[in-house]
Short mmCIF file of C-alpha atoms in Angstrom, two decimals:
data_model
loop_
_atom_site.label_atom_id
_atom_site.label_comp_id
_atom_site.label_asym_id
_atom_site.label_seq_id
_atom_site.Cartn_x
_atom_site.Cartn_y
_atom_site.Cartn_z
CA MET Z 1 -19.08 5.64 10.53
CA LYS Z 2 -17.15 5.55 7.34
CA TYR Z 3 -14.26 3.33 6.75
CA PHE Z 4 -15.74 4.07 3.35
CA SER Z 5 -19.39 4.39 2.46
CA PHE Z 6 -19.05 1.29 0.34
CA TYR Z 7 -22.76 0.63 0.15
CA TYR Z 8 -23.60 3.76 -1.81
CA LEU Z 9 -20.20 4.35 -3.32
CA ALA Z 10 -20.47 0.92 -4.95
CA LEU Z 11 -23.86 1.85 -6.40
CA TRP Z 12 -22.45 5.16 -7.60
CA LEU Z 13 -19.53 3.47 -9.33
CA ALA Z 14 -21.69 0.72 -10.77
CA SER Z 15 -23.92 3.37 -12.33
CA GLY Z 16 -20.94 4.69 -14.28
CA SER Z 17 -21.17 8.14 -12.69
CA LEU Z 18 -17.48 8.15 -11.87
CA MET Z 19 -15.98 5.17 -13.65
CA ALA Z 20 -16.69 6.60 -17.08
CA SER Z 21 -14.29 9.45 -16.47
CA CYS Z 22 -11.60 7.51 -14.63
CA GLY Z 23 -9.19 6.12 -17.16
CA ARG Z 24 -6.00 7.24 -15.48
CA THR Z 25 -4.02 4.24 -14.30
CA ASP Z 26 -0.43 5.40 -14.65
CA ALA Z 27 1.64 4.56 -11.60
CA PRO Z 28 3.22 7.41 -9.64
CA ALA Z 29 6.95 7.68 -9.89
CA ALA Z 30 9.07 6.64 -6.94
CA ASP Z 31 11.21 9.30 -5.29
CA SER Z 32 14.88 9.48 -6.17
CA THR Z 33 16.02 8.07 -2.84
CA THR Z 34 13.91 4.94 -3.16
CA ALA Z 35 14.70 4.53 -6.83
CA ALA Z 36 18.41 4.56 -6.05
CA ALA Z 37 18.09 1.56 -3.75
CA ALA Z 38 19.91 -1.57 -4.76
CA GLY Z 39 16.70 -3.50 -5.20
CA PRO Z 40 15.65 -6.93 -3.94
CA PRO Z 41 17.86 -10.02 -4.14
CA ALA Z 42 17.25 -12.45 -6.98
CA SER Z 43 15.67 -14.87 -4.52
CA TYR Z 44 12.79 -12.41 -4.06
CA PHE Z 45 11.47 -13.40 -7.48
CA GLU Z 46 12.00 -17.13 -7.13
CA PRO Z 47 8.84 -19.22 -6.70
CA THR Z 48 8.35 -21.04 -3.43
CA GLU Z 49 5.70 -23.42 -4.78
CA THR Z 50 6.53 -26.63 -6.63
CA GLY Z 51 4.81 -27.87 -9.76
CA VAL Z 52 2.80 -25.69 -12.11
CA GLN Z 53 3.33 -22.01 -11.32
CA ASP Z 54 0.20 -19.89 -10.92
CA GLY Z 55 1.51 -16.52 -9.82
CA GLY Z 56 1.52 -17.27 -6.11
CA VAL Z 57 -2.23 -17.80 -5.80
CA ARG Z 58 -3.35 -20.02 -2.95
CA ILE Z 59 -6.95 -20.96 -2.21
CA ILE Z 60 -7.31 -21.66 1.51
CA PRO Z 61 -10.19 -23.68 3.01
CA ILE Z 62 -11.67 -22.00 6.08
CA ASN Z 63 -13.65 -23.82 8.74
CA THR Z 64 -16.62 -21.83 10.06
CA PRO Z 65 -19.69 -22.52 12.20
CA LYS Z 66 -21.64 -22.77 8.94
CA GLY Z 67 -19.28 -25.16 7.20
CA LYS Z 68 -16.18 -24.92 5.04
CA PHE Z 69 -15.53 -22.09 2.58
CA ASN Z 70 -12.59 -21.01 0.45
CA VAL Z 71 -10.71 -17.72 0.58
CA TRP Z 72 -8.35 -16.36 -2.05
CA THR Z 73 -4.76 -15.26 -1.41
CA LYS Z 74 -1.84 -14.29 -3.65
CA ARG Z 75 1.79 -13.97 -2.61
CA PHE Z 76 3.94 -11.25 -4.18
CA GLY Z 77 7.67 -11.77 -3.77
CA ASN Z 78 9.65 -14.00 -1.44
CA ASN Z 79 11.30 -12.77 1.75
CA PRO Z 80 11.71 -15.34 4.54
CA LYS Z 81 11.99 -12.57 7.16
CA ILE Z 82 9.31 -10.04 6.13
CA LYS Z 83 5.90 -11.28 5.02
CA VAL Z 84 3.05 -8.74 5.17
CA LEU Z 85 -0.52 -10.04 5.09
CA LEU Z 86 -2.92 -7.31 3.90
CA LEU Z 87 -6.40 -6.86 5.37
CA ASN Z 88 -8.67 -4.71 3.20
CA GLY Z 89 -11.19 -2.18 4.43
CA GLY Z 90 -14.88 -1.80 4.02
CA PRO Z 91 -15.91 -4.05 5.49
CA GLY Z 92 -16.67 -5.72 2.20
CA SER Z 93 -14.16 -4.26 -0.27
CA THR Z 94 -11.43 -6.30 -2.00
CA HIS Z 95 -7.66 -6.63 -1.99
CA GLU Z 96 -7.49 -4.76 -5.31
CA TYR Z 97 -6.95 -1.27 -3.95
CA PHE Z 98 -3.69 -2.54 -2.42
CA GLU Z 99 -2.25 -2.96 -5.92
CA CYS Z 100 -0.27 0.27 -5.48
CA MET Z 101 1.96 -1.77 -3.15
CA GLU Z 102 3.50 -3.28 -6.28
CA ASN Z 103 5.13 0.06 -7.13
CA PHE Z 104 6.87 0.38 -3.76
CA LEU Z 105 7.44 -2.83 -1.79
CA PRO Z 106 9.10 -5.18 -4.34
CA LYS Z 107 12.05 -2.85 -4.89
CA GLU Z 108 12.59 -2.99 -1.11
CA GLY Z 109 12.49 -6.79 -1.11
CA ILE Z 110 9.35 -6.86 1.04
CA GLU Z 111 7.01 -9.80 0.49
CA PHE Z 112 3.30 -9.07 0.75
CA ILE Z 113 0.20 -11.21 0.46
CA TYR Z 114 -3.13 -10.17 -1.00
CA TYR Z 115 -6.10 -11.73 0.75
CA ASP Z 116 -9.82 -11.38 0.12
CA GLN Z 117 -11.70 -11.93 3.36
CA LEU Z 118 -14.71 -14.25 3.26
CA GLY Z 119 -17.51 -12.48 1.42
CA CYS Z 120 -15.06 -10.25 -0.44
CA GLY Z 121 -13.69 -10.24 -3.97
CA LEU Z 122 -12.49 -13.62 -5.21
CA SER Z 123 -13.29 -15.49 -2.01
CA ASP Z 124 -16.49 -17.41 -1.35
CA ASN Z 125 -19.56 -15.42 -0.34
CA PRO Z 126 -21.85 -17.45 1.93
CA LYS Z 127 -24.52 -14.71 1.72
CA ASP Z 128 -25.36 -15.20 5.36
CA THR Z 129 -25.30 -12.17 7.66
CA ALA Z 130 -24.64 -14.44 10.63
CA MET Z 131 -21.17 -14.94 9.14
CA TRP Z 132 -20.37 -11.24 9.28
CA SER Z 133 -18.83 -11.26 12.74
CA LEU Z 134 -15.59 -9.77 14.06
CA PRO Z 135 -14.69 -12.80 16.24
CA ARG Z 136 -15.27 -15.14 13.30
CA TYR Z 137 -13.07 -13.02 11.04
CA VAL Z 138 -10.30 -13.15 13.65
CA GLU Z 139 -10.38 -16.94 13.50
CA GLU Z 140 -10.37 -16.76 9.71
CA VAL Z 141 -7.17 -14.70 9.74
CA GLU Z 142 -5.58 -17.23 12.08
CA GLN Z 143 -6.46 -20.08 9.73
CA VAL Z 144 -4.96 -18.13 6.82
CA ARG Z 145 -1.79 -17.56 8.85
CA GLN Z 146 -1.46 -21.24 9.59
CA ALA Z 147 -2.08 -22.26 5.99
CA LEU Z 148 0.58 -19.84 4.72
CA ASN Z 149 3.04 -20.87 7.45
CA LEU Z 150 3.49 -17.32 8.72
CA THR Z 151 5.31 -17.20 12.08
CA LYS Z 152 6.46 -14.79 14.76
CA ASP Z 153 9.78 -14.65 12.90
CA ASN Z 154 8.31 -13.16 9.71
CA PHE Z 155 4.58 -12.35 10.05
CA TYR Z 156 3.49 -8.74 9.77
CA LEU Z 157 -0.21 -7.89 9.67
CA LEU Z 158 -1.33 -4.67 7.93
CA GLY Z 159 -4.97 -3.74 8.28
CA HIS Z 160 -6.41 -0.69 6.56
CA SER Z 161 -9.64 0.96 7.77
CA TRP Z 162 -12.00 -1.89 8.80
CA GLY Z 163 -8.96 -4.11 8.26
CA GLY Z 164 -7.29 -2.12 11.05
CA ILE Z 165 -10.05 -3.17 13.45
CA LEU Z 166 -9.60 -6.77 12.35
CA ALA Z 167 -5.81 -6.58 12.63
CA ALA Z 168 -5.98 -5.09 16.12
CA GLU Z 169 -8.53 -7.64 17.28
CA TYR Z 170 -6.35 -10.43 15.89
CA ALA Z 171 -3.34 -9.06 17.75
CA PHE Z 172 -5.22 -8.89 21.05
CA LYS Z 173 -5.79 -12.63 20.82
CA TYR Z 174 -2.84 -13.90 18.80
CA GLN Z 175 0.01 -11.42 19.07
CA GLN Z 176 2.36 -14.25 19.97
CA ASN Z 177 2.25 -15.15 16.27
CA LEU Z 178 3.19 -11.66 15.06
CA LYS Z 179 6.49 -9.95 14.33
CA GLY Z 180 4.84 -6.58 13.73
CA LEU Z 181 1.42 -4.91 13.43
CA ILE Z 182 0.42 -2.01 11.20
CA ILE Z 183 -2.91 -0.29 11.89
CA SER Z 184 -3.52 1.91 8.88
CA ASN Z 185 -6.05 4.77 8.94
CA MET Z 186 -8.18 3.42 11.77
CA MET Z 187 -9.09 4.56 15.25
CA MET Z 188 -9.45 2.09 18.10
CA SER Z 189 -12.91 3.31 19.10
CA CYS Z 190 -16.02 3.37 16.95
CA PRO Z 191 -17.87 5.70 19.35
CA ALA Z 192 -14.91 8.12 19.22
CA TYR Z 193 -14.91 7.96 15.45
CA GLY Z 194 -18.62 8.70 15.38
CA ARG Z 195 -18.06 11.80 17.48
CA TYR Z 196 -15.18 12.94 15.26
CA ALA Z 197 -17.29 12.54 12.14
CA ASP Z 198 -20.18 14.45 13.66
CA GLU Z 199 -18.38 17.13 15.63
CA VAL Z 200 -15.39 17.81 13.35
CA LEU Z 201 -15.79 16.54 9.81
CA ALA Z 202 -19.45 17.39 9.36
CA LYS Z 203 -18.87 20.94 10.57
CA GLN Z 204 -16.19 21.45 7.91
CA MET Z 205 -18.84 21.16 5.21
CA LYS Z 206 -20.73 24.12 3.81
CA PRO Z 207 -23.85 24.60 5.96
CA ASP Z 208 -26.27 24.28 3.05
CA VAL Z 209 -24.58 21.07 1.84
CA LEU Z 210 -24.63 19.54 5.32
CA ALA Z 211 -28.27 20.52 5.81
CA GLU Z 212 -29.28 18.76 2.62
CA ILE Z 213 -27.27 15.65 3.56
CA ARG Z 214 -28.86 15.60 7.00
CA ALA Z 215 -32.32 15.91 5.49
CA ILE Z 216 -31.72 12.93 3.21
CA GLU Z 217 -30.43 10.89 6.14
CA ALA Z 218 -33.38 11.88 8.31
CA ARG Z 219 -35.68 10.43 5.63
CA GLN Z 220 -33.35 7.41 5.38
CA ASP Z 221 -33.40 8.04 1.66
CA PHE Z 222 -29.84 6.76 1.25
CA ALA Z 223 -30.41 5.39 -2.25
CA ASN Z 224 -31.28 8.86 -3.51
CA PRO Z 225 -28.64 9.73 -6.16
CA ARG Z 226 -28.43 13.22 -4.70
CA TYR Z 227 -26.86 11.74 -1.54
CA MET Z 228 -23.70 10.65 -3.36
CA GLU Z 229 -23.76 13.71 -5.60
CA LEU Z 230 -23.29 15.75 -2.44
CA LEU Z 231 -20.89 13.41 -0.68
CA MET Z 232 -18.45 12.71 -3.50
CA PRO Z 233 -17.05 16.26 -3.89
CA ASN Z 234 -17.75 17.47 -0.35
CA PHE Z 235 -16.65 14.45 1.68
CA TYR Z 236 -14.92 11.75 -0.34
CA ALA Z 237 -12.63 14.07 -2.30
CA GLU Z 238 -11.77 15.85 0.96
CA HIS Z 239 -11.38 13.00 3.45
CA VAL Z 240 -11.33 9.62 1.67
CA LEU Z 241 -9.05 10.22 -1.33
CA ARG Z 242 -7.76 13.73 -1.98
CA LEU Z 243 -7.58 13.62 -5.75
CA PRO Z 244 -9.99 15.05 -8.30
CA LEU Z 245 -12.79 12.55 -8.72
CA ASP Z 246 -11.94 11.94 -12.37
CA GLU Z 247 -8.37 11.06 -11.33
CA TRP Z 248 -9.18 8.43 -8.73
CA PRO Z 249 -6.91 5.42 -9.45
CA GLU Z 250 -8.50 2.54 -11.32
CA PRO Z 251 -7.70 -0.10 -8.62
CA VAL Z 252 -9.55 2.01 -6.05
CA ASN Z 253 -12.64 2.39 -8.23
CA ARG Z 254 -12.52 -1.29 -9.16
CA ALA Z 255 -12.32 -2.42 -5.52
CA PHE Z 256 -15.06 -0.06 -4.35
CA SER Z 257 -17.39 -1.07 -7.18
CA LYS Z 258 -17.22 -4.71 -6.03
CA SER Z 259 -18.15 -3.99 -2.43
CA ASN Z 260 -20.26 -6.57 -0.60
CA GLN Z 261 -23.15 -4.38 0.47
CA SER Z 262 -24.64 -6.98 2.83
CA LEU Z 263 -21.37 -7.26 4.74
CA TYR Z 264 -20.88 -3.50 4.87
CA VAL Z 265 -24.37 -2.59 6.07
CA THR Z 266 -24.47 -5.46 8.60
CA MET Z 267 -21.24 -4.35 10.26
CA GLN Z 268 -21.38 -0.59 9.67
CA GLY Z 269 -24.90 0.52 8.83
CA PRO Z 270 -26.04 2.76 5.95
CA SER Z 271 -25.46 6.31 7.20
CA GLU Z 272 -22.49 8.48 6.24
CA PHE Z 273 -22.29 10.19 9.65
CA GLY Z 274 -23.08 7.49 12.13
CA ILE Z 275 -22.76 3.80 12.83
CA SER Z 276 -25.61 1.43 13.48
CA GLY Z 277 -24.21 -2.00 12.67
CA LYS Z 278 -22.46 -4.67 14.72
CA LEU Z 279 -19.40 -2.42 15.23
CA THR Z 280 -21.38 0.37 16.91
CA ASN Z 281 -19.84 -0.07 20.36
CA TRP Z 282 -16.44 -1.49 19.43
CA ASP Z 283 -13.77 0.22 21.55
CA ARG Z 284 -10.34 -1.22 22.35
CA THR Z 285 -8.59 1.96 23.45
CA ALA Z 286 -8.24 0.84 27.07
CA ASP Z 287 -6.69 -2.46 25.95
CA LEU Z 288 -3.89 -0.95 23.84
CA PRO Z 289 -1.26 -1.32 26.63
CA LYS Z 290 -1.70 -5.09 26.32
CA LEU Z 291 -0.03 -5.06 22.91
CA THR Z 292 3.65 -5.93 23.26
CA VAL Z 293 4.37 -6.49 19.57
CA PRO Z 294 5.86 -3.54 17.59
CA VAL Z 295 2.97 -1.41 16.29
CA LEU Z 296 2.88 1.26 13.60
CA SER Z 297 -0.21 3.50 13.57
CA ILE Z 298 -0.68 5.28 10.23
CA GLY Z 299 -3.10 8.12 9.58
CA GLY Z 300 -3.64 11.14 7.38
CA LYS Z 301 -4.01 14.82 8.29
CA TYR Z 302 -7.28 14.97 6.34
CA ASP Z 303 -8.43 11.45 7.27
CA THR Z 304 -11.96 10.39 8.10
CA MET Z 305 -10.26 9.25 11.31
CA ASP Z 306 -8.91 11.62 13.96
CA PRO Z 307 -5.13 12.05 13.40
CA GLU Z 308 -4.54 12.79 17.08
CA HIS Z 309 -6.25 9.55 18.07
CA MET Z 310 -4.01 7.66 15.65
CA ARG Z 311 -0.95 9.33 17.18
CA MET Z 312 -2.27 8.34 20.59
CA ILE Z 313 -2.41 4.66 19.63
CA ALA Z 314 1.38 4.62 19.32
CA THR Z 315 1.78 6.05 22.82
CA LYS Z 316 -0.51 3.51 24.47
CA VAL Z 317 0.98 0.28 23.09
CA GLN Z 318 4.28 -0.90 24.53
CA LYS Z 319 6.33 -0.55 21.31
CA GLY Z 320 4.57 2.03 19.19
CA ASN Z 321 5.42 4.35 16.34
CA SER Z 322 3.12 6.71 14.47
CA LEU Z 323 3.09 7.99 10.90
CA ILE Z 324 0.72 10.85 10.08
CA CYS Z 325 0.80 11.67 6.38
CA PRO Z 326 0.66 15.48 6.00
CA LYS Z 327 -0.98 15.39 2.56
CA GLY Z 328 -3.00 12.24 3.15
CA SER Z 329 -6.58 11.32 3.88
CA HIS Z 330 -8.17 7.94 4.52
CA MET Z 331 -6.44 6.54 1.44
CA SER Z 332 -3.01 7.90 2.35
CA LEU Z 333 -1.47 5.01 0.46
CA TYR Z 334 -2.65 6.86 -2.67
CA ASP Z 335 -2.80 10.58 -1.88
CA ASP Z 336 0.46 10.78 0.14
CA GLN Z 337 2.31 7.79 -1.22
CA GLN Z 338 5.90 8.87 -0.61
CA THR Z 339 5.25 9.53 3.08
CA TYR Z 340 3.19 6.38 3.49
CA PHE Z 341 5.53 3.91 1.84
CA THR Z 342 8.75 5.48 3.09
CA GLY Z 343 7.47 5.22 6.65
CA LEU Z 344 6.03 1.74 6.22
CA THR Z 345 9.28 0.45 4.71
CA LYS Z 346 11.34 2.08 7.47
CA PHE Z 347 9.18 0.41 10.14
CA LEU Z 348 9.32 -3.05 8.58
CA LYS Z 349 13.08 -2.98 8.09
CA ALA Z 350 13.74 -1.53 11.54
CA VAL Z 351 11.68 -4.24 13.23
CA ASP Z 352 13.47 -6.84 11.13
CA ASP Z 353 16.99 -5.67 12.00
CA GLY Z 354 16.23 -4.72 15.60
CA THR Z 355 16.89 -0.97 15.22
CA LEU Z 356 13.32 0.25 15.78
CA LYS Z 357 13.06 3.02 18.37
CA PRO Z 358 9.57 2.98 19.87
CA GLY Z 359 7.96 6.33 20.50
CA ALA Z 360 9.25 8.07 17.40
CA GLU Z 361 7.02 9.47 14.70
CA LEU Z 362 8.24 8.05 11.41
#
């Protein structure tokens, strides 16, 4: 099951196979409609912290069954009514691939908060597989919420890929603390995703390519460089990020190259077309009607996740909207940015001002 194949993609990037040719970091231009917006109020840029200013960074102590650890967060902007906490994918990547948010959300006055989950990026890494647990991560998010004083009057949770699982699981337990929930590029059933990967995505590959991939997996020879040589052009560039490999954005490559392989393999497992980790049987589809908070389900037409399943999520929750990016894949926030951020902004502002119409596709 691939939220991303971080384990081997990280090795690929670390080897310099892709990074050496990826120097393009120029930000995409905003569309004319967004650019014409009035922009955020001056208060958006005012610091909320007293004393020495450090760019909104906050280190938060987290209590766990194995003791206390620190996680890293960084606030961008100031909006008392809309605060979006970002949950990265992987599991095991970093907040860094969310940096494209800076080109879209500030001009709309939307505050967002980077956050490296325990074991990720700039946060502590206990290097203990017992800590890689979905219930424990839910409690971690709740402690972060409390520390940042996020409330039902302003707290939006956006989880991408694995972060979408974490965001949904948090909402099932703590939705009373939420103002809105965004599940980005994630299905609500790991078994269903496994079937989609095997029965739909795999069959879209050239037969000889798929046969060679299957042979490598059968030998469990996942560290074989040929594995990623086949997957990068035939899977990643088709379903993870639909840009030429030498044009993948620098924040994406940087985040992927820092993946925590222990966390990823423990939760997901090593294979590209199957799941064998702790998330193997995770399925919350039947529980979706329990969600009463406004929910936006985002997906991409070419996603690693089934677009129809992601549409379905919005119909099962009580106040759901869907956004399927017609040019997008798993990283729709990069390969269909105008659709992604226009829809996300519309959802956030509509929830805030009470004009959201559940059931519509944004």
